[in-house]
mmCIF file of C-alpha atoms and ligand atoms in Angstrom:
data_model
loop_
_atom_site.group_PDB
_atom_site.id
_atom_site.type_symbol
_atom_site.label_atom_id
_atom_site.label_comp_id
_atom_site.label_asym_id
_atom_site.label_seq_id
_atom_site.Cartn_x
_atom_site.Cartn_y
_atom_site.Cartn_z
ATOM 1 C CA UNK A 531 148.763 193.163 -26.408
ATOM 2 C CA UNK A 532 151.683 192.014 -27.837
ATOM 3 C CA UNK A 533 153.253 193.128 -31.044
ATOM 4 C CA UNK A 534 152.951 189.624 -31.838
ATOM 5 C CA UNK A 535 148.922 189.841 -31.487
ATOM 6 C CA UNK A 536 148.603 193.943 -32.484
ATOM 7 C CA UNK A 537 149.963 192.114 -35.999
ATOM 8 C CA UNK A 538 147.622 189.411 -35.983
ATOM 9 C CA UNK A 539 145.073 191.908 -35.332
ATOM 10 C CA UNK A 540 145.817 194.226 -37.739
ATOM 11 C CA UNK A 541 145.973 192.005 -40.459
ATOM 12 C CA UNK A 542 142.557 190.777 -39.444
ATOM 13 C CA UNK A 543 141.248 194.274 -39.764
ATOM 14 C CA UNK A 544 143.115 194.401 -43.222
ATOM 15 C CA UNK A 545 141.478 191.059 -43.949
ATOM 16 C CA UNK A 546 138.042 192.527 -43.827
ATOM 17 C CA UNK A 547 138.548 195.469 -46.167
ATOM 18 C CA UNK A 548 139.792 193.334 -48.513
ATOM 19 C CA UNK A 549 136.811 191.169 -48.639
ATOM 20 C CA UNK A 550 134.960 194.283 -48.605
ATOM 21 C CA UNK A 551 136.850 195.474 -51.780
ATOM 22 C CA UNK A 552 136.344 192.319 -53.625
ATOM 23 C CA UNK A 553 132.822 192.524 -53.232
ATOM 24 C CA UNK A 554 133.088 195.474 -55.426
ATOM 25 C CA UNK A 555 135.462 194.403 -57.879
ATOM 26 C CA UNK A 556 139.218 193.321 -57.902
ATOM 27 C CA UNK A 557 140.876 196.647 -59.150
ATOM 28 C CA UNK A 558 138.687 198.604 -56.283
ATOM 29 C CA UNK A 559 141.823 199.406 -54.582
ATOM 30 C CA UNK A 560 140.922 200.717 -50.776
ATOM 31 C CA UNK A 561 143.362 203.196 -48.737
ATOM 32 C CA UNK A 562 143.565 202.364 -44.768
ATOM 33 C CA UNK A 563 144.121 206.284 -43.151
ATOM 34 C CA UNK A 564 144.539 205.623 -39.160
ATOM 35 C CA UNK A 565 142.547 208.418 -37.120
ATOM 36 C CA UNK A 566 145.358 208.401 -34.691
ATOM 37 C CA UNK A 567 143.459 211.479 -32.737
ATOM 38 C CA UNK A 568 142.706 209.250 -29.544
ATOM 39 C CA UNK A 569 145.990 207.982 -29.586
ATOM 40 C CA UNK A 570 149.738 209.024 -28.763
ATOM 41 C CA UNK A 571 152.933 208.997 -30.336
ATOM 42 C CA UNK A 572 154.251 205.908 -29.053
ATOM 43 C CA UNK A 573 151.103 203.794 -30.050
ATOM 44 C CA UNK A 574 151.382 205.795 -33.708
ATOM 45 C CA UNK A 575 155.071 204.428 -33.703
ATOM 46 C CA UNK A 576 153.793 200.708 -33.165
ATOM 47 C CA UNK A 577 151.201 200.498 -36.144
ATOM 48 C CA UNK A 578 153.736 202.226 -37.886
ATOM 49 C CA UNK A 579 156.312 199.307 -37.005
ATOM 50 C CA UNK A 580 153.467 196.980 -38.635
ATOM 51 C CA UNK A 581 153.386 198.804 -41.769
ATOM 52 C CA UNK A 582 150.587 201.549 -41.633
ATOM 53 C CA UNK A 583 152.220 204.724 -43.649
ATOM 54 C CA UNK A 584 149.050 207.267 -43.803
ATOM 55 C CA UNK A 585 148.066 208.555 -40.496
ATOM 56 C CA UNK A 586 145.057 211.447 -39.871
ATOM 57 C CA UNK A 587 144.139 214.021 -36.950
ATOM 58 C CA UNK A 588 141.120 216.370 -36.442
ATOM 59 C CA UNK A 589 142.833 219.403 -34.775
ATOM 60 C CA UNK A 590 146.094 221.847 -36.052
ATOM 61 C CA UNK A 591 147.394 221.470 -32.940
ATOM 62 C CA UNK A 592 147.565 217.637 -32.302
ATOM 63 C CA UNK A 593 148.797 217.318 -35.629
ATOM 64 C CA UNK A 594 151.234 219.469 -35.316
ATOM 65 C CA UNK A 595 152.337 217.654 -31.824
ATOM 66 C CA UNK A 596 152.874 214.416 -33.059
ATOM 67 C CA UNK A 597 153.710 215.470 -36.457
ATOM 68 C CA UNK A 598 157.211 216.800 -34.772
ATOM 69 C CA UNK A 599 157.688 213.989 -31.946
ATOM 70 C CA UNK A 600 157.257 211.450 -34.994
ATOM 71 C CA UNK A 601 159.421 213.694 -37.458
ATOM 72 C CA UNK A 602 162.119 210.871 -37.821
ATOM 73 C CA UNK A 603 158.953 208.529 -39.290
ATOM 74 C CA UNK A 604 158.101 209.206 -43.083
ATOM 75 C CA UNK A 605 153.984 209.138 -41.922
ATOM 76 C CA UNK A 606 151.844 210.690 -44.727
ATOM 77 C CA UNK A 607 149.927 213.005 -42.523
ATOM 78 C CA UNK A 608 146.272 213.907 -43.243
ATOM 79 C CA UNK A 609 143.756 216.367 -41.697
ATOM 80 C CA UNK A 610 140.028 215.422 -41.098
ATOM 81 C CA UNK A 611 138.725 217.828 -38.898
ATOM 82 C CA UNK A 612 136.758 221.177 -38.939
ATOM 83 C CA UNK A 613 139.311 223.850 -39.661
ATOM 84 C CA UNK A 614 138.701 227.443 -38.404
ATOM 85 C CA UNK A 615 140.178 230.262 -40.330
ATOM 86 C CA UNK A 616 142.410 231.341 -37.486
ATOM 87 C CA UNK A 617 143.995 227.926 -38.251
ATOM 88 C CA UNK A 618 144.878 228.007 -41.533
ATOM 89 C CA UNK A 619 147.986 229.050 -41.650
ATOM 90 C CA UNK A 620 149.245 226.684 -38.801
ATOM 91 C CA UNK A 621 147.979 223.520 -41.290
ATOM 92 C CA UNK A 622 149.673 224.716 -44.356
ATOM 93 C CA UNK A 623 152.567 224.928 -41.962
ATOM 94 C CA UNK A 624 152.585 220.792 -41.746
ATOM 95 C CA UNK A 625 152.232 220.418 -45.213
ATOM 96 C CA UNK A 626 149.556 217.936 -44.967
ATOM 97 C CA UNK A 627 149.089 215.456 -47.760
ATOM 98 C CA UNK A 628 145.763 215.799 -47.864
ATOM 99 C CA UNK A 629 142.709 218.234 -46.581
ATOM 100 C CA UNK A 630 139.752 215.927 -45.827
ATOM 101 C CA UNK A 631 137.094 218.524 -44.944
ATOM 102 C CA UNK A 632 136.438 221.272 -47.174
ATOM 103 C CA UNK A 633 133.221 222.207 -45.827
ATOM 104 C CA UNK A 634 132.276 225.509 -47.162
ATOM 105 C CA UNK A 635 132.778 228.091 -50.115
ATOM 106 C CA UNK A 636 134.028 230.849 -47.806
ATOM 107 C CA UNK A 637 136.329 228.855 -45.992
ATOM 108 C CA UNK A 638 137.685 227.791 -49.388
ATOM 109 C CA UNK A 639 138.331 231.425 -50.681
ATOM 110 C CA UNK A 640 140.028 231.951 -47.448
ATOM 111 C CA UNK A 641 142.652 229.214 -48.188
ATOM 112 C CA UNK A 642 142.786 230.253 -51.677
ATOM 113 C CA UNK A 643 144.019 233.447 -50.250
ATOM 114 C CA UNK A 644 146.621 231.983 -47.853
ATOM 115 C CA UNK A 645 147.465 229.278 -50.034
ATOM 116 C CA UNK A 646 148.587 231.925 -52.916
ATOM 117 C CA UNK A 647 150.143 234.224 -50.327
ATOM 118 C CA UNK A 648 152.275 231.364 -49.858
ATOM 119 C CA UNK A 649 152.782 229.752 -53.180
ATOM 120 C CA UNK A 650 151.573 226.837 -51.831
ATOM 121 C CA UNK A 651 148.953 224.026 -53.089
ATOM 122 C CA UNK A 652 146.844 221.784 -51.100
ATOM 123 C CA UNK A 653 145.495 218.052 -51.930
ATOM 124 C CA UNK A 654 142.050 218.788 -50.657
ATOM 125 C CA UNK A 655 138.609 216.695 -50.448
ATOM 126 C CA UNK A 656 134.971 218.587 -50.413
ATOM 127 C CA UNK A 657 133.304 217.391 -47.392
ATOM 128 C CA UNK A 658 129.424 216.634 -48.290
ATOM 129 C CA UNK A 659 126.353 216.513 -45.418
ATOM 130 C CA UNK A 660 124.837 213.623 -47.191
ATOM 131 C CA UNK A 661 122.890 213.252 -44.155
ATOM 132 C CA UNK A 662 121.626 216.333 -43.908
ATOM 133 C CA UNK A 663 122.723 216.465 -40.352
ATOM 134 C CA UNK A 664 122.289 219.366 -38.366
ATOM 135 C CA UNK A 665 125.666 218.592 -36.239
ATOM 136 C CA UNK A 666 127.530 218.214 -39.086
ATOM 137 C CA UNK A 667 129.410 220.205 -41.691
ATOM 138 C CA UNK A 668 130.006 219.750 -45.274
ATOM 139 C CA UNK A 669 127.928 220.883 -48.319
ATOM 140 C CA UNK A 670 124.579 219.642 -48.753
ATOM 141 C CA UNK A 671 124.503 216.944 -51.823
ATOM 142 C CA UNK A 672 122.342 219.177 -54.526
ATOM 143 C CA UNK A 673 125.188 221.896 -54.403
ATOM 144 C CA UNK A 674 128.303 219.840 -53.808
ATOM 145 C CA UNK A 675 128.267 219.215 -58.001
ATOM 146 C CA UNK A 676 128.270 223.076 -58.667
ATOM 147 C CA UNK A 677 130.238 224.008 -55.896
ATOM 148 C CA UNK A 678 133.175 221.835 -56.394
ATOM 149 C CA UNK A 679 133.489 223.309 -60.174
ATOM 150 C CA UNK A 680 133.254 226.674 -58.916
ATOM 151 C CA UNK A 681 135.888 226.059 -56.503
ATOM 152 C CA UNK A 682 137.972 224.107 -58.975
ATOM 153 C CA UNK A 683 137.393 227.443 -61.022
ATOM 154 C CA UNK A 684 137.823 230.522 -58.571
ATOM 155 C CA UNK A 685 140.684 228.340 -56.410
ATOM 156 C CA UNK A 686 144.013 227.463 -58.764
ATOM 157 C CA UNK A 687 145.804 226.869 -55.604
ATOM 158 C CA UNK A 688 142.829 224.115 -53.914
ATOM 159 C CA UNK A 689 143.436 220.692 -55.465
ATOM 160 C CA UNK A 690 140.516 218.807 -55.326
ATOM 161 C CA UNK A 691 140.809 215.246 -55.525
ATOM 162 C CA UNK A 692 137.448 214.292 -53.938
ATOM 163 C CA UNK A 693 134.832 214.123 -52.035
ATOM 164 C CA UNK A 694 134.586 212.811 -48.161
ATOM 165 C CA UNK A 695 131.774 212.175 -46.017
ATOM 166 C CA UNK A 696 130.868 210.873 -42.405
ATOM 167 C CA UNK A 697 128.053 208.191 -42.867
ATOM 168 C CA UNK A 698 124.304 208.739 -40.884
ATOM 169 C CA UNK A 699 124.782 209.061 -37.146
ATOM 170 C CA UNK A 700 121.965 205.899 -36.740
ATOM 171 C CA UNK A 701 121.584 202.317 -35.959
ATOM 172 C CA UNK A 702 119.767 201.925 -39.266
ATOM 173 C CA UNK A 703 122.051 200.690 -41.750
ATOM 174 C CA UNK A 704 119.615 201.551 -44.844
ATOM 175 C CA UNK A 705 119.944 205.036 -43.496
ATOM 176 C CA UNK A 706 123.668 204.863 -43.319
ATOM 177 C CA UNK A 707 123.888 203.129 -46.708
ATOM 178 C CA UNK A 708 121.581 205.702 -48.648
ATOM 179 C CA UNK A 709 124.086 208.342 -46.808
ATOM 180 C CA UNK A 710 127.348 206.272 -48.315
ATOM 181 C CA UNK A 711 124.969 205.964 -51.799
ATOM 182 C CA UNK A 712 124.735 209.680 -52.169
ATOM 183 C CA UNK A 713 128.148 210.670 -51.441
ATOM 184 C CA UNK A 714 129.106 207.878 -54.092
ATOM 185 C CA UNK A 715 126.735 209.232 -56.566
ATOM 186 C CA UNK A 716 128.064 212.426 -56.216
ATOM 187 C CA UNK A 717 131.631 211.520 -56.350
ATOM 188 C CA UNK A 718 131.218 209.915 -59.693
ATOM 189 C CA UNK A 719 129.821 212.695 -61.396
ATOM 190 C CA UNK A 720 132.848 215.174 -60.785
ATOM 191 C CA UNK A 721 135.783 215.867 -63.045
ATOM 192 C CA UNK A 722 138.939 214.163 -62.173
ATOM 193 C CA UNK A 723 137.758 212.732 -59.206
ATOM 194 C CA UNK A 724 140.044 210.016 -57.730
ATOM 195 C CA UNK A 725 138.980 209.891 -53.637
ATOM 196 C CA UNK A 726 136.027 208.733 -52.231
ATOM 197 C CA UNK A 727 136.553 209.139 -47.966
ATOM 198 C CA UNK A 728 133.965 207.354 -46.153
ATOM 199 C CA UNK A 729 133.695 204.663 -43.504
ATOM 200 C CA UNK A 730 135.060 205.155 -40.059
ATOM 201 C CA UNK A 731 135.387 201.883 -37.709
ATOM 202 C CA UNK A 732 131.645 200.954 -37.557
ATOM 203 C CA UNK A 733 130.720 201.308 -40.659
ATOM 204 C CA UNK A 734 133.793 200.733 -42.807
ATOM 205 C CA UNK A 735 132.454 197.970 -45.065
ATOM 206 C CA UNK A 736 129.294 199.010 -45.837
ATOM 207 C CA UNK A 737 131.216 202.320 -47.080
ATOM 208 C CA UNK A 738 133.346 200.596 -49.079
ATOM 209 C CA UNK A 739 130.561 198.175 -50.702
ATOM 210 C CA UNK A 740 129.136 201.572 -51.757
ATOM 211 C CA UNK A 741 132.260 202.423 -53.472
ATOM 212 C CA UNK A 742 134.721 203.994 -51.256
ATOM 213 C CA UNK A 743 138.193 203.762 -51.852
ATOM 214 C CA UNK A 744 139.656 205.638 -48.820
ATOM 215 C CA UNK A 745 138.341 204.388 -44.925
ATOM 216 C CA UNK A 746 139.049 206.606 -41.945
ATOM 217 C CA UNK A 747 139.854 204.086 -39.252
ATOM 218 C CA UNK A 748 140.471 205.220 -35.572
ATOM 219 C CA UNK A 749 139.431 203.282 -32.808
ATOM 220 C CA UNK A 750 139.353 200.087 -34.293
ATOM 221 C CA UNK A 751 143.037 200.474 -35.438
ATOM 222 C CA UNK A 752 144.334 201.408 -32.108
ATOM 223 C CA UNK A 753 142.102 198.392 -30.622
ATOM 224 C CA UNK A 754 139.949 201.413 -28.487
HETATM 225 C C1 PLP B 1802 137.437 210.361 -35.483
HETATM 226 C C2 PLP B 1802 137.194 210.374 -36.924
HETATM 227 C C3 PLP B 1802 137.276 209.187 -37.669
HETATM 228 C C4 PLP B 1802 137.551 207.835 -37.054
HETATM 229 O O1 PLP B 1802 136.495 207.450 -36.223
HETATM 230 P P1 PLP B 1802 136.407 205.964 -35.620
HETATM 231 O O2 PLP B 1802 134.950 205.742 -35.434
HETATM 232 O O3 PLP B 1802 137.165 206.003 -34.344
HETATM 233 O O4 PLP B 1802 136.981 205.041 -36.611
HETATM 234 C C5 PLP B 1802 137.063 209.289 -39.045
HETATM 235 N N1 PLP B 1802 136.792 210.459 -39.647
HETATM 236 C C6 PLP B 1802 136.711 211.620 -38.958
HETATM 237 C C7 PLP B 1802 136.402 212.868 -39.689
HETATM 238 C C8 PLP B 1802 136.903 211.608 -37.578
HETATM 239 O O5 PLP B 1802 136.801 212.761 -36.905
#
C-alpha cells in the first residue's frame, strides 16, 4: 500500500469511530491507542507520519525495543499486557504514559513498593474480567468497586485513572456487549474516573456505543 492509500485507509478507520462516538453523544470524545505489538518500527514510523501519537505494546521487552529505535519520535507509549513482577522495574524504566492492566491487588502493592523506591508515579488502569474468563486476568466485576478504593487508598504512588477491559472471547455480540455493559457500569461508579479502555479491532464500535472512550486498535491499524 501506498502512503497515499495507508491515509485513505486510516482515515476510514477514523471515520468509523467517529460515527461510533456520535451515536453516543457529541462531547464523547474517543482516544485511538495503536497495538503496534505485531508490528515493527518502520511500520510504527509510517502511521506515525499520518498522525497517530499514542502507540501500545504487551511485553517490557518489545516496548522497550522500539521505544529506543523510535526515540527521535515523541510516541506516547502505553503498556497493555500482563506484567510479571520480575518486570517491573524494566517498565517504570520507559516511563510509560499509561499502565493498562492492573490485574491484581498483590501485583499492585508490589509496584507501590517499586514505584516509592523510586519516587516515581504511574498513570495506571484496573483491568476487570467482565467476562469471567478463565484465560483472562483482571478483577472480577463485584470487587473491582472496592478494590480500586483500596488501592487508591494503600497505593499514593498508583494513579488510577480507569478501568480497562478485553470484551467476551465469542461470536455472540449480546455476550460481548453485556461484557462492554459491565465494565461501563463499573467505570461510572468510581471516583475520578476519566478512562474507559475497551474495544480492540473487532469489536471497537460496539465498545464504544457502550461508552468507551479509549479503543485498543492493532491489527486493523497496521492493515493485518
Ligand atoms: C493485542 C491487543 C489489542 C489489539 O488487538 P487487535 O484485535 O489486534 O486490535 C488490544 N488490547 C490488548 C490488551 C491486546 O493485547
Amino acid at each position: 500500500m501506498t502512503q497515499t492509500d495507508y491515509k485513505i485507509y486510516i482515515d476510514n478507520i477514523i471515520r468509523r469511530v467517529e460515527a461510533a462516538r456520535l451515536k453516543v453523544s457529541d462531547h464523547h470524545i474517543v482516544k485511538i491507542v495503536a497495538i503496534s505489538k505485531y508490528s515493527q518500527s518502520d511500520e510504527i514510523k509510517r502511521l506515525y507520519e499520518i498522525g497517530q501519537r499514542a502507540f501500545g505494546e504487551n511485553k517490557v521487552q518489545d516496548l522497550r525495543a522500539k521505544a529506543e529505535e523510535l526515540d527521535e519520535l515523541p510516541i506516547e507509549w502505553h503498556f497493555v499486557g500482563n506484567l510479571q513482577k520480575n518486570k517491573i522495574n524494566n517498565l517504570l524504566d520507559l516511563r510509560p504514559a499509561l499502565f493498562h492492566s492492573l490485574d491484581s491487588l498483590e501485583l499492585a502493592y508490589e509496584l507501590q513498593k517499586k514505584l516509592e523506591a523510586r519516587n516515581q508515579t504511574l498513570n495506571t488502569l484496573m483491568q476487570i474480567n467482565s467476562a469471567y474468563e478463565e484465560s483472562k486476568h483482571g478483577f472480577m466485576p463485584e470487587e473491582a468497586s472496592e478494590m480500586y478504593a483500596k488501592i487508591q487508598k494503600e497505593c499514593p504512588n498508583i494513579i488510577l485513572k480507569g478501568v480497562m477491559s478485553i470484551g467476551a472471547h465469542s461470536e455472540d455480540r449480546a455476550l460481548i456487549k453485556k461484557s462492554f455493559e459491565t465494565t461501563h457500569a463499573i467505570y461510572t461508579q468510581l471516583s475520578h474516573a476519566t478512562i474507559c479502555s475497551m474495544g480492540m479491532s473487532g469489536d471497537f464500535e460496539l465498545a464504544i456505543e457502550c461508552g468507551s472512550n479509549m479503543v485498543r486498535l492493532g491489527s486493523i491499524m497496521f492493515n493485518r
